JSON list of C-alpha atoms in Angstrom, two decimals:
[
{"chain": "A", "resi": 1, "resn": "UNK", "atom": "CA", "xyz": [-39.91, 121.90, 89.11]},
{"chain": "A", "resi": 2, "resn": "UNK", "atom": "CA", "xyz": [-37.27, 119.24, 88.41]},
{"chain": "A", "resi": 3, "resn": "UNK", "atom": "CA", "xyz": [-39.44, 116.54, 89.99]},
{"chain": "A", "resi": 4, "resn": "UNK", "atom": "CA", "xyz": [-42.46, 117.66, 88.01]},
{"chain": "A", "resi": 5, "resn": "UNK", "atom": "CA", "xyz": [-40.43, 117.44, 84.78]},
{"chain": "A", "resi": 6, "resn": "UNK", "atom": "CA", "xyz": [-39.14, 114.03, 85.78]},
{"chain": "A", "resi": 7, "resn": "UNK", "atom": "CA", "xyz": [-42.68, 112.83, 86.52]},
{"chain": "A", "resi": 8, "resn": "UNK", "atom": "CA", "xyz": [-43.87, 114.10, 83.13]},
{"chain": "A", "resi": 9, "resn": "UNK", "atom": "CA", "xyz": [-41.04, 112.30, 81.35]},
{"chain": "A", "resi": 10, "resn": "UNK", "atom": "CA", "xyz": [-41.74, 109.04, 83.21]},
{"chain": "A", "resi": 11, "resn": "UNK", "atom": "CA", "xyz": [-45.46, 109.32, 82.47]},
{"chain": "A", "resi": 12, "resn": "UNK", "atom": "CA", "xyz": [-44.68, 109.79, 78.75]},
{"chain": "A", "resi": 13, "resn": "UNK", "atom": "CA", "xyz": [-42.37, 106.76, 78.78]},
{"chain": "A", "resi": 14, "resn": "UNK", "atom": "CA", "xyz": [-45.03, 104.66, 80.54]},
{"chain": "A", "resi": 15, "resn": "UNK", "atom": "CA", "xyz": [-47.53, 105.57, 77.84]},
{"chain": "A", "resi": 16, "resn": "UNK", "atom": "CA", "xyz": [-45.16, 104.80, 74.96]},
{"chain": "A", "resi": 17, "resn": "UNK", "atom": "CA", "xyz": [-43.71, 101.48, 76.17]},
{"chain": "A", "resi": 18, "resn": "UNK", "atom": "CA", "xyz": [-46.91, 99.48, 75.47]},
{"chain": "A", "resi": 19, "resn": "UNK", "atom": "CA", "xyz": [-47.07, 101.03, 71.98]},
{"chain": "A", "resi": 20, "resn": "UNK", "atom": "CA", "xyz": [-43.44, 100.06, 71.33]},
{"chain": "A", "resi": 21, "resn": "UNK", "atom": "CA", "xyz": [-44.06, 96.53, 72.62]},
{"chain": "A", "resi": 22, "resn": "UNK", "atom": "CA", "xyz": [-47.15, 96.23, 70.43]},
{"chain": "A", "resi": 23, "resn": "UNK", "atom": "CA", "xyz": [-45.24, 97.44, 67.35]},
{"chain": "A", "resi": 24, "resn": "UNK", "atom": "CA", "xyz": [-42.40, 95.02, 68.10]},
{"chain": "A", "resi": 25, "resn": "UNK", "atom": "CA", "xyz": [-44.87, 92.12, 68.44]},
{"chain": "A", "resi": 26, "resn": "UNK", "atom": "CA", "xyz": [-46.47, 92.96, 65.10]},
{"chain": "A", "resi": 27, "resn": "UNK", "atom": "CA", "xyz": [-43.05, 93.13, 63.45]},
{"chain": "A", "resi": 28, "resn": "UNK", "atom": "CA", "xyz": [-42.07, 89.71, 64.86]},
{"chain": "A", "resi": 29, "resn": "UNK", "atom": "CA", "xyz": [-45.39, 88.21, 63.72]},
{"chain": "A", "resi": 30, "resn": "UNK", "atom": "CA", "xyz": [-44.96, 89.53, 60.15]},
{"chain": "A", "resi": 31, "resn": "UNK", "atom": "CA", "xyz": [-41.41, 88.16, 60.04]},
{"chain": "A", "resi": 32, "resn": "UNK", "atom": "CA", "xyz": [-42.64, 84.78, 61.36]},
{"chain": "A", "resi": 33, "resn": "UNK", "atom": "CA", "xyz": [-45.37, 84.63, 58.69]},
{"chain": "A", "resi": 34, "resn": "UNK", "atom": "CA", "xyz": [-42.85, 85.55, 55.97]},
{"chain": "A", "resi": 35, "resn": "UNK", "atom": "CA", "xyz": [-40.42, 82.83, 57.13]},
{"chain": "A", "resi": 36, "resn": "UNK", "atom": "CA", "xyz": [-43.17, 80.20, 56.82]},
{"chain": "A", "resi": 37, "resn": "UNK", "atom": "CA", "xyz": [-43.81, 81.16, 53.19]},
{"chain": "A", "resi": 38, "resn": "UNK", "atom": "CA", "xyz": [-40.35, 79.74, 52.46]},
{"chain": "A", "resi": 39, "resn": "UNK", "atom": "CA", "xyz": [-41.66, 76.26, 53.36]},
{"chain": "A", "resi": 40, "resn": "UNK", "atom": "CA", "xyz": [-44.81, 76.73, 51.24]},
{"chain": "A", "resi": 41, "resn": "UNK", "atom": "CA", "xyz": [-47.03, 77.47, 54.24]},
{"chain": "A", "resi": 42, "resn": "UNK", "atom": "CA", "xyz": [-49.60, 80.25, 53.95]},
{"chain": "A", "resi": 43, "resn": "UNK", "atom": "CA", "xyz": [-50.63, 82.02, 57.15]},
{"chain": "A", "resi": 44, "resn": "UNK", "atom": "CA", "xyz": [-53.26, 84.73, 56.72]},
{"chain": "A", "resi": 45, "resn": "UNK", "atom": "CA", "xyz": [-52.10, 88.10, 58.08]},
{"chain": "A", "resi": 46, "resn": "UNK", "atom": "CA", "xyz": [-55.18, 88.34, 60.35]},
{"chain": "A", "resi": 47, "resn": "UNK", "atom": "CA", "xyz": [-53.79, 85.62, 62.68]},
{"chain": "A", "resi": 48, "resn": "UNK", "atom": "CA", "xyz": [-53.83, 86.54, 66.37]},
{"chain": "A", "resi": 49, "resn": "UNK", "atom": "CA", "xyz": [-51.54, 84.90, 68.89]},
{"chain": "A", "resi": 50, "resn": "UNK", "atom": "CA", "xyz": [-52.49, 85.79, 72.45]},
{"chain": "A", "resi": 51, "resn": "UNK", "atom": "CA", "xyz": [-51.25, 85.04, 75.94]},
{"chain": "A", "resi": 52, "resn": "UNK", "atom": "CA", "xyz": [-47.47, 85.03, 75.66]},
{"chain": "A", "resi": 53, "resn": "UNK", "atom": "CA", "xyz": [-44.91, 87.04, 73.78]},
{"chain": "A", "resi": 54, "resn": "UNK", "atom": "CA", "xyz": [-43.04, 85.80, 71.84]},
{"chain": "A", "resi": 55, "resn": "UNK", "atom": "CA", "xyz": [-44.89, 82.49, 71.39]},
{"chain": "A", "resi": 56, "resn": "UNK", "atom": "CA", "xyz": [-43.12, 81.30, 68.26]},
{"chain": "A", "resi": 57, "resn": "UNK", "atom": "CA", "xyz": [-40.88, 78.70, 69.91]},
{"chain": "A", "resi": 58, "resn": "UNK", "atom": "CA", "xyz": [-44.05, 76.91, 71.12]},
{"chain": "A", "resi": 59, "resn": "UNK", "atom": "CA", "xyz": [-45.59, 76.63, 67.64]},
{"chain": "A", "resi": 60, "resn": "UNK", "atom": "CA", "xyz": [-44.22, 74.05, 65.20]},
{"chain": "A", "resi": 61, "resn": "UNK", "atom": "CA", "xyz": [-45.56, 74.28, 61.64]},
{"chain": "A", "resi": 62, "resn": "UNK", "atom": "CA", "xyz": [-44.52, 71.77, 59.00]},
{"chain": "A", "resi": 63, "resn": "UNK", "atom": "CA", "xyz": [-44.46, 72.59, 55.26]},
{"chain": "A", "resi": 64, "resn": "UNK", "atom": "CA", "xyz": [-47.49, 72.93, 53.00]},
{"chain": "A", "resi": 65, "resn": "UNK", "atom": "CA", "xyz": [-49.98, 74.18, 55.59]},
{"chain": "A", "resi": 66, "resn": "UNK", "atom": "CA", "xyz": [-52.67, 76.75, 54.92]},
{"chain": "A", "resi": 67, "resn": "UNK", "atom": "CA", "xyz": [-54.34, 78.90, 57.59]},
{"chain": "A", "resi": 68, "resn": "UNK", "atom": "CA", "xyz": [-57.32, 81.04, 56.57]},
{"chain": "A", "resi": 69, "resn": "UNK", "atom": "CA", "xyz": [-58.36, 84.37, 58.02]},
{"chain": "A", "resi": 70, "resn": "UNK", "atom": "CA", "xyz": [-59.13, 85.07, 61.67]},
{"chain": "A", "resi": 71, "resn": "UNK", "atom": "CA", "xyz": [-57.23, 82.17, 63.21]},
{"chain": "A", "resi": 72, "resn": "UNK", "atom": "CA", "xyz": [-56.75, 82.88, 66.92]},
{"chain": "A", "resi": 73, "resn": "UNK", "atom": "CA", "xyz": [-54.20, 80.96, 68.96]},
{"chain": "A", "resi": 74, "resn": "UNK", "atom": "CA", "xyz": [-54.51, 81.64, 72.67]},
{"chain": "A", "resi": 75, "resn": "UNK", "atom": "CA", "xyz": [-51.94, 80.36, 75.14]},
{"chain": "A", "resi": 76, "resn": "UNK", "atom": "CA", "xyz": [-53.20, 80.05, 78.73]},
{"chain": "A", "resi": 77, "resn": "UNK", "atom": "CA", "xyz": [-50.91, 80.56, 81.68]},
{"chain": "A", "resi": 78, "resn": "UNK", "atom": "CA", "xyz": [-48.73, 77.54, 82.34]},
{"chain": "A", "resi": 79, "resn": "UNK", "atom": "CA", "xyz": [-45.81, 76.63, 84.56]},
{"chain": "A", "resi": 80, "resn": "UNK", "atom": "CA", "xyz": [-42.35, 77.04, 83.04]},
{"chain": "A", "resi": 81, "resn": "UNK", "atom": "CA", "xyz": [-41.72, 73.29, 83.08]},
{"chain": "A", "resi": 82, "resn": "UNK", "atom": "CA", "xyz": [-44.92, 72.51, 81.13]},
{"chain": "A", "resi": 83, "resn": "UNK", "atom": "CA", "xyz": [-44.15, 74.41, 77.89]},
{"chain": "A", "resi": 84, "resn": "UNK", "atom": "CA", "xyz": [-47.06, 73.18, 75.79]},
{"chain": "A", "resi": 85, "resn": "UNK", "atom": "CA", "xyz": [-46.41, 72.83, 72.06]},
{"chain": "A", "resi": 86, "resn": "UNK", "atom": "CA", "xyz": [-48.82, 73.51, 69.25]},
{"chain": "A", "resi": 87, "resn": "UNK", "atom": "CA", "xyz": [-47.85, 71.27, 66.34]},
{"chain": "A", "resi": 88, "resn": "UNK", "atom": "CA", "xyz": [-49.21, 71.36, 62.80]},
{"chain": "A", "resi": 89, "resn": "UNK", "atom": "CA", "xyz": [-48.00, 68.46, 60.63]},
{"chain": "A", "resi": 90, "resn": "UNK", "atom": "CA", "xyz": [-47.59, 68.90, 56.87]},
{"chain": "A", "resi": 91, "resn": "UNK", "atom": "CA", "xyz": [-50.64, 69.63, 54.75]},
{"chain": "A", "resi": 92, "resn": "UNK", "atom": "CA", "xyz": [-52.90, 70.94, 57.55]},
{"chain": "A", "resi": 93, "resn": "UNK", "atom": "CA", "xyz": [-55.70, 73.19, 56.28]},
{"chain": "A", "resi": 94, "resn": "UNK", "atom": "CA", "xyz": [-57.59, 75.47, 58.68]},
{"chain": "A", "resi": 95, "resn": "UNK", "atom": "CA", "xyz": [-60.75, 77.37, 57.75]},
{"chain": "A", "resi": 96, "resn": "UNK", "atom": "CA", "xyz": [-61.68, 80.86, 58.88]},
{"chain": "A", "resi": 97, "resn": "UNK", "atom": "CA", "xyz": [-62.67, 81.97, 62.40]},
{"chain": "A", "resi": 98, "resn": "UNK", "atom": "CA", "xyz": [-60.94, 79.11, 64.24]},
{"chain": "A", "resi": 99, "resn": "UNK", "atom": "CA", "xyz": [-59.89, 79.35, 67.88]},
{"chain": "A", "resi": 100, "resn": "UNK", "atom": "CA", "xyz": [-57.12, 77.14, 69.28]},
{"chain": "A", "resi": 101, "resn": "UNK", "atom": "CA", "xyz": [-56.73, 77.48, 73.07]},
{"chain": "A", "resi": 102, "resn": "UNK", "atom": "CA", "xyz": [-53.51, 75.95, 74.38]},
{"chain": "A", "resi": 103, "resn": "UNK", "atom": "CA", "xyz": [-52.56, 75.00, 77.93]},
{"chain": "A", "resi": 104, "resn": "UNK", "atom": "CA", "xyz": [-51.45, 71.44, 77.25]},
{"chain": "A", "resi": 105, "resn": "UNK", "atom": "CA", "xyz": [-49.88, 70.35, 73.96]},
{"chain": "A", "resi": 106, "resn": "UNK", "atom": "CA", "xyz": [-52.05, 70.18, 70.85]},
{"chain": "A", "resi": 107, "resn": "UNK", "atom": "CA", "xyz": [-50.99, 68.19, 67.79]},
{"chain": "A", "resi": 108, "resn": "UNK", "atom": "CA", "xyz": [-52.79, 68.25, 64.44]},
{"chain": "A", "resi": 109, "resn": "UNK", "atom": "CA", "xyz": [-51.86, 65.40, 62.08]},
{"chain": "A", "resi": 110, "resn": "UNK", "atom": "CA", "xyz": [-50.77, 65.34, 58.45]},
{"chain": "A", "resi": 111, "resn": "UNK", "atom": "CA", "xyz": [-53.29, 66.31, 55.78]},
{"chain": "A", "resi": 112, "resn": "UNK", "atom": "CA", "xyz": [-55.96, 67.21, 58.35]},
{"chain": "A", "resi": 113, "resn": "UNK", "atom": "CA", "xyz": [-58.65, 69.74, 57.43]},
{"chain": "A", "resi": 114, "resn": "UNK", "atom": "CA", "xyz": [-60.41, 71.87, 60.01]},
{"chain": "A", "resi": 115, "resn": "UNK", "atom": "CA", "xyz": [-63.56, 73.67, 58.93]},
{"chain": "A", "resi": 116, "resn": "UNK", "atom": "CA", "xyz": [-64.58, 77.24, 59.69]},
{"chain": "A", "resi": 117, "resn": "UNK", "atom": "CA", "xyz": [-65.90, 78.45, 63.05]},
{"chain": "A", "resi": 118, "resn": "UNK", "atom": "CA", "xyz": [-64.26, 75.60, 65.01]},
{"chain": "A", "resi": 119, "resn": "UNK", "atom": "CA", "xyz": [-62.69, 75.58, 68.48]},
{"chain": "A", "resi": 120, "resn": "UNK", "atom": "CA", "xyz": [-59.97, 73.30, 69.79]},
{"chain": "A", "resi": 121, "resn": "UNK", "atom": "CA", "xyz": [-59.03, 73.55, 73.45]},
{"chain": "A", "resi": 122, "resn": "UNK", "atom": "CA", "xyz": [-56.70, 71.65, 75.73]},
{"chain": "A", "resi": 123, "resn": "UNK", "atom": "CA", "xyz": [-58.23, 73.21, 78.85]},
{"chain": "A", "resi": 124, "resn": "UNK", "atom": "CA", "xyz": [-61.53, 74.51, 80.12]},
{"chain": "A", "resi": 125, "resn": "UNK", "atom": "CA", "xyz": [-61.74, 77.61, 82.30]},
{"chain": "A", "resi": 126, "resn": "UNK", "atom": "CA", "xyz": [-65.44, 78.31, 82.52]},
{"chain": "A", "resi": 127, "resn": "UNK", "atom": "CA", "xyz": [-67.09, 76.42, 85.42]},
{"chain": "A", "resi": 128, "resn": "UNK", "atom": "CA", "xyz": [-70.32, 75.78, 83.49]},
{"chain": "A", "resi": 129, "resn": "UNK", "atom": "CA", "xyz": [-68.41, 74.32, 80.54]},
{"chain": "A", "resi": 130, "resn": "UNK", "atom": "CA", "xyz": [-66.21, 72.30, 82.92]},
{"chain": "A", "resi": 131, "resn": "UNK", "atom": "CA", "xyz": [-69.32, 70.77, 84.51]},
{"chain": "A", "resi": 132, "resn": "UNK", "atom": "CA", "xyz": [-70.74, 69.95, 81.06]},
{"chain": "A", "resi": 133, "resn": "UNK", "atom": "CA", "xyz": [-67.42, 68.41, 79.98]},
{"chain": "A", "resi": 134, "resn": "UNK", "atom": "CA", "xyz": [-67.34, 66.27, 83.11]},
{"chain": "A", "resi": 135, "resn": "UNK", "atom": "CA", "xyz": [-70.85, 64.98, 82.36]},
{"chain": "A", "resi": 136, "resn": "UNK", "atom": "CA", "xyz": [-69.77, 63.82, 78.89]},
{"chain": "A", "resi": 137, "resn": "UNK", "atom": "CA", "xyz": [-66.47, 62.39, 80.22]},
{"chain": "A", "resi": 138, "resn": "UNK", "atom": "CA", "xyz": [-64.30, 65.09, 78.62]},
{"chain": "A", "resi": 139, "resn": "UNK", "atom": "CA", "xyz": [-61.12, 66.01, 80.44]},
{"chain": "A", "resi": 140, "resn": "UNK", "atom": "CA", "xyz": [-60.81, 69.52, 81.86]},
{"chain": "A", "resi": 141, "resn": "UNK", "atom": "CA", "xyz": [-57.06, 69.86, 81.26]},
{"chain": "A", "resi": 142, "resn": "UNK", "atom": "CA", "xyz": [-55.31, 67.44, 78.88]},
{"chain": "A", "resi": 143, "resn": "UNK", "atom": "CA", "xyz": [-53.36, 67.28, 75.60]},
{"chain": "A", "resi": 144, "resn": "UNK", "atom": "CA", "xyz": [-55.24, 67.08, 72.32]},
{"chain": "A", "resi": 145, "resn": "UNK", "atom": "CA", "xyz": [-54.08, 64.89, 69.46]},
{"chain": "A", "resi": 146, "resn": "UNK", "atom": "CA", "xyz": [-55.87, 64.94, 66.14]},
{"chain": "A", "resi": 147, "resn": "UNK", "atom": "CA", "xyz": [-54.67, 62.16, 63.83]},
{"chain": "A", "resi": 148, "resn": "UNK", "atom": "CA", "xyz": [-53.56, 62.15, 60.19]},
{"chain": "A", "resi": 149, "resn": "UNK", "atom": "CA", "xyz": [-56.07, 62.66, 57.39]},
{"chain": "A", "resi": 150, "resn": "UNK", "atom": "CA", "xyz": [-58.91, 63.81, 59.66]},
{"chain": "A", "resi": 151, "resn": "UNK", "atom": "CA", "xyz": [-61.67, 66.07, 58.33]},
{"chain": "A", "resi": 152, "resn": "UNK", "atom": "CA", "xyz": [-63.39, 68.26, 60.92]},
{"chain": "A", "resi": 153, "resn": "UNK", "atom": "CA", "xyz": [-66.62, 69.89, 59.75]},
{"chain": "A", "resi": 154, "resn": "UNK", "atom": "CA", "xyz": [-67.60, 73.53, 60.31]},
{"chain": "A", "resi": 155, "resn": "UNK", "atom": "CA", "xyz": [-68.69, 74.69, 63.79]},
{"chain": "A", "resi": 156, "resn": "UNK", "atom": "CA", "xyz": [-67.12, 71.76, 65.68]},
{"chain": "A", "resi": 157, "resn": "UNK", "atom": "CA", "xyz": [-65.69, 72.09, 69.19]},
{"chain": "A", "resi": 158, "resn": "UNK", "atom": "CA", "xyz": [-62.96, 69.70, 70.29]},
{"chain": "A", "resi": 159, "resn": "UNK", "atom": "CA", "xyz": [-62.37, 69.48, 74.03]},
{"chain": "A", "resi": 160, "resn": "UNK", "atom": "CA", "xyz": [-59.29, 68.45, 75.96]},
{"chain": "A", "resi": 161, "resn": "UNK", "atom": "CA", "xyz": [-58.30, 64.79, 75.87]}
]
């Protein structure tokens, strides 16, 4: 009977740990968003940051940025020595439904505007897309640097390199 009780307790703990981790992640995200308001940066509460937890030390946001709804930042697996950075310089504006996939560093310059429904990726995982990228001389795994004052239209995909 003791072992059965112990198993039941452990099973309950196993079920609750992911919920506690999820709640802790949401709390950290809300605190991170609130801290950026102090530097006049607006991050919509629908932002999703996937892949690592906590990712905040890998994301550098300068003042006066504005991120619309449904921004998804996805960090791919990387080696500990790589530590890719995602950098937003001051005045960056990002439209809704944007995906930023990070394996190598991505830098977005001052006063750059990114339209809605865009994708920016520093790596390609899908074999079909990798083959297509190779045909158009895109790199499969490389940093992305978008300069200052750039305007990126809606529904644009920016590949690595």
